[in-house]
Amino acid sequence: MGPHPELPDVLRRLRERYKLAIFTNSDDDLIALAVARIGVPFDYVFTPEQAHAYKPPRQLCEYAYRRIDVTPAQTVHVAMGMY
């Protein structure tokens, strides 16, 4: 399953005003392929390999917030699932 057709344009528009980050449960090598398919650069990509924690526990998000130096209140979470 690839990205939704409208995703690259939406991300490009968001990137004009915001930094983009991915918090994923994918491994480093798998998410690199997905990001390449999206075709829009992300400022940050955080994986469980980096944080040493898989979602849903908060460790991945807490790790990413520390690295970006933001609070949860300074972020917007957007998600998509297959089901």
Coordinates of N, CA and C in Angstrom, one line a residue:
M1 N 0.8 -1.2 0.0 CA 0.0 0.0 0.0 C 0.9 1.2 0.0
G2 N 0.7 2.1 -1.0 CA 1.5 3.3 -1.0 C 0.8 4.5 -0.4
P3 N 1.4 5.6 -0.4 CA 0.7 6.8 0.2 C -0.6 7.2 -0.5
H4 N -1.5 7.8 0.2 CA -2.7 8.3 -0.5 C -2.2 9.3 -1.5
P5 N -3.0 9.4 -2.7 CA -2.5 10.3 -3.8 C -2.3 11.7 -3.4
E6 N -3.2 12.2 -2.5 CA -3.1 13.6 -2.1 C -2.0 14.0 -1.1
L7 N -1.4 12.9 -0.5 CA -0.5 13.1 0.6 C 0.8 14.0 0.3
P8 N 1.5 13.8 -0.8 CA 2.6 14.6 -1.1 C 2.3 16.1 -1.2
D9 N 1.2 16.4 -1.9 CA 0.9 17.9 -2.0 C 0.5 18.5 -0.6
V10 N -0.2 17.7 0.2 CA -0.6 18.2 1.5 C 0.7 18.4 2.3
L11 N 1.6 17.5 2.3 CA 2.8 17.6 3.1 C 3.7 18.8 2.6
R12 N 3.7 19.0 1.3 CA 4.5 20.1 0.8 C 3.9 21.4 1.3
R13 N 2.6 21.5 1.3 CA 1.9 22.7 1.8 C 2.2 22.9 3.3
L14 N 2.1 21.8 4.1 CA 2.4 21.9 5.5 C 3.8 22.3 5.8
R15 N 4.7 21.8 5.0 CA 6.1 22.0 5.2 C 6.5 23.5 5.0
E16 N 5.7 24.2 4.3 CA 5.9 25.7 4.2 C 5.9 26.4 5.5
R17 N 5.1 25.9 6.5 CA 4.9 26.5 7.8 C 5.4 25.7 9.0
Y18 N 5.5 24.4 8.8 CA 5.8 23.5 9.9 C 6.9 22.6 9.6
K19 N 7.5 22.0 10.7 CA 8.5 20.9 10.6 C 7.7 19.7 10.5
L20 N 8.1 18.7 9.7 CA 7.4 17.4 9.6 C 8.2 16.3 10.3
A21 N 7.5 15.5 11.0 CA 8.2 14.3 11.7 C 7.3 13.1 11.5
I22 N 8.0 12.0 11.5 CA 7.3 10.7 11.5 C 7.7 9.9 12.8
F23 N 6.7 9.5 13.5 CA 6.9 8.6 14.6 C 6.4 7.2 14.2
T24 N 7.2 6.3 13.9 CA 6.7 5.0 13.3 C 7.1 3.8 14.1
N25 N 6.4 2.7 13.9 CA 6.7 1.4 14.5 C 7.6 0.6 13.5
S26 N 7.9 1.2 12.3 CA 8.7 0.5 11.3 C 10.2 0.6 11.7
D27 N 10.9 -0.4 11.2 CA 12.4 -0.4 11.3 C 13.0 0.7 10.4
D28 N 14.2 1.1 10.7 CA 14.9 2.2 10.0 C 14.9 1.9 8.5
D29 N 15.2 0.7 8.1 CA 15.3 0.4 6.6 C 13.9 0.4 5.9
L30 N 12.9 0.0 6.6 CA 11.6 0.0 6.0 C 11.0 1.4 5.9
I31 N 11.2 2.2 6.9 CA 10.6 3.5 6.8 C 11.3 4.4 5.8
A32 N 12.6 4.1 5.6 CA 13.3 4.8 4.6 C 12.7 4.6 3.2
L33 N 12.3 3.4 2.9 CA 11.6 3.1 1.6 C 10.3 3.9 1.5
A34 N 9.5 3.9 2.6 CA 8.2 4.6 2.6 C 8.4 6.1 2.4
V35 N 9.4 6.7 3.1 CA 9.6 8.1 3.0 C 10.0 8.4 1.5
A36 N 10.8 7.6 0.9 CA 11.2 7.8 -0.5 C 10.0 7.7 -1.4
R37 N 9.0 6.8 -1.1 CA 7.8 6.7 -1.9 C 6.9 7.9 -1.8
I38 N 6.9 8.5 -0.6 CA 6.1 9.7 -0.4 C 6.7 10.9 -1.2
G39 N 8.0 11.0 -1.2 CA 8.6 12.0 -2.1 C 8.7 13.4 -1.5
V40 N 8.5 13.5 -0.2 CA 8.6 14.8 0.5 C 9.6 14.6 1.6
P41 N 10.5 15.6 1.8 CA 11.5 15.4 2.9 C 10.8 15.7 4.2
F42 N 11.2 14.9 5.2 CA 10.8 15.1 6.6 C 12.0 15.6 7.4
D43 N 11.6 16.5 8.3 CA 12.7 17.0 9.2 C 13.2 16.0 10.2
Y44 N 12.3 15.1 10.6 CA 12.7 14.1 11.6 C 12.0 12.8 11.2
V45 N 12.6 11.7 11.4 CA 12.0 10.3 11.3 C 12.5 9.6 12.5
F46 N 11.5 9.2 13.4 CA 11.9 8.5 14.6 C 11.3 7.0 14.5
T47 N 12.2 6.1 14.8 CA 11.8 4.7 14.8 C 12.0 4.0 16.2
P48 N 11.4 2.8 16.4 CA 11.7 2.1 17.6 C 13.1 1.7 17.8
E49 N 13.8 1.5 16.7 CA 15.3 1.2 16.8 C 16.0 2.3 17.4
Q50 N 15.7 3.5 17.1 CA 16.4 4.7 17.7 C 16.0 4.9 19.2
A51 N 14.7 4.7 19.5 CA 14.1 5.0 20.8 C 14.2 3.8 21.7
H52 N 14.5 2.6 21.1 CA 14.5 1.3 21.9 C 13.1 1.1 22.6
A53 N 12.1 1.4 21.8 CA 10.7 1.2 22.3 C 9.7 1.2 21.2
Y54 N 8.8 0.3 21.2 CA 7.8 0.3 20.2 C 6.5 0.9 20.7
K55 N 5.7 1.5 19.8 CA 4.4 2.0 20.3 C 3.5 0.8 20.6
P56 N 2.5 0.9 21.5 CA 1.9 2.2 22.0 C 2.6 2.8 23.3
P57 N 3.5 2.1 24.0 CA 4.1 2.8 25.1 C 4.6 4.2 24.7
R58 N 4.7 5.1 25.6 CA 5.0 6.5 25.4 C 6.5 6.7 25.1
Q59 N 7.3 5.7 25.3 CA 8.8 6.0 25.1 C 9.2 6.5 23.8
L60 N 8.6 6.0 22.7 CA 8.9 6.5 21.4 C 8.6 8.0 21.2
C61 N 7.4 8.4 21.7 CA 7.0 9.8 21.6 C 7.9 10.7 22.5
E62 N 8.1 10.2 23.7 CA 8.9 11.0 24.6 C 10.4 11.2 24.1
Y63 N 10.9 10.1 23.5 CA 12.2 10.2 22.9 C 12.2 11.3 21.8
A64 N 11.2 11.2 20.9 CA 11.2 12.2 19.8 C 11.0 13.6 20.3
Y65 N 10.1 13.8 21.3 CA 9.9 15.2 21.8 C 11.2 15.7 22.4
R66 N 12.0 14.9 23.1 CA 13.3 15.3 23.6 C 14.2 15.7 22.5
R67 N 14.3 14.9 21.5 CA 15.2 15.2 20.4 C 14.9 16.4 19.6
I68 N 13.6 16.7 19.4 CA 13.1 17.9 18.7 C 13.1 19.1 19.6
D69 N 13.1 18.8 21.0 CA 13.0 19.9 22.0 C 11.6 20.6 21.9
V70 N 10.5 19.8 21.9 CA 9.2 20.4 21.9 C 8.4 19.6 23.0
T71 N 7.3 20.2 23.4 CA 6.3 19.6 24.3 C 5.2 19.0 23.4
P72 N 4.5 18.0 24.0 CA 3.3 17.5 23.2 C 2.3 18.5 22.8
A73 N 2.2 19.6 23.6 CA 1.2 20.6 23.3 C 1.7 21.5 22.1
Q74 N 2.9 21.4 21.7 CA 3.4 22.1 20.6 C 3.3 21.3 19.3
T75 N 2.7 20.1 19.3 CA 2.7 19.2 18.2 C 1.2 18.9 17.8
V76 N 1.1 18.4 16.6 CA -0.2 17.9 16.1 C 0.0 16.5 15.6
H77 N -0.7 15.6 16.1 CA -0.6 14.2 15.7 C -1.6 13.8 14.6
V78 N -1.1 13.3 13.5 CA -2.0 12.9 12.4 C -1.6 11.4 12.1
A79 N -2.6 10.6 12.0 CA -2.3 9.1 11.9 C -3.3 8.5 10.8
M80 N -2.9 7.4 10.4 CA -3.7 6.6 9.4 C -3.4 5.2 9.6
G81 N -4.4 4.4 9.5 CA -4.2 2.9 9.6 C -4.9 2.2 8.4
M82 N -4.5 1.0 8.2 CA -5.2 0.3 7.1 C -6.6 -0.2 7.4
Y83 N -6.9 -0.3 8.7 CA -8.2 -0.8 9.1 C -9.0 0.1 9.9

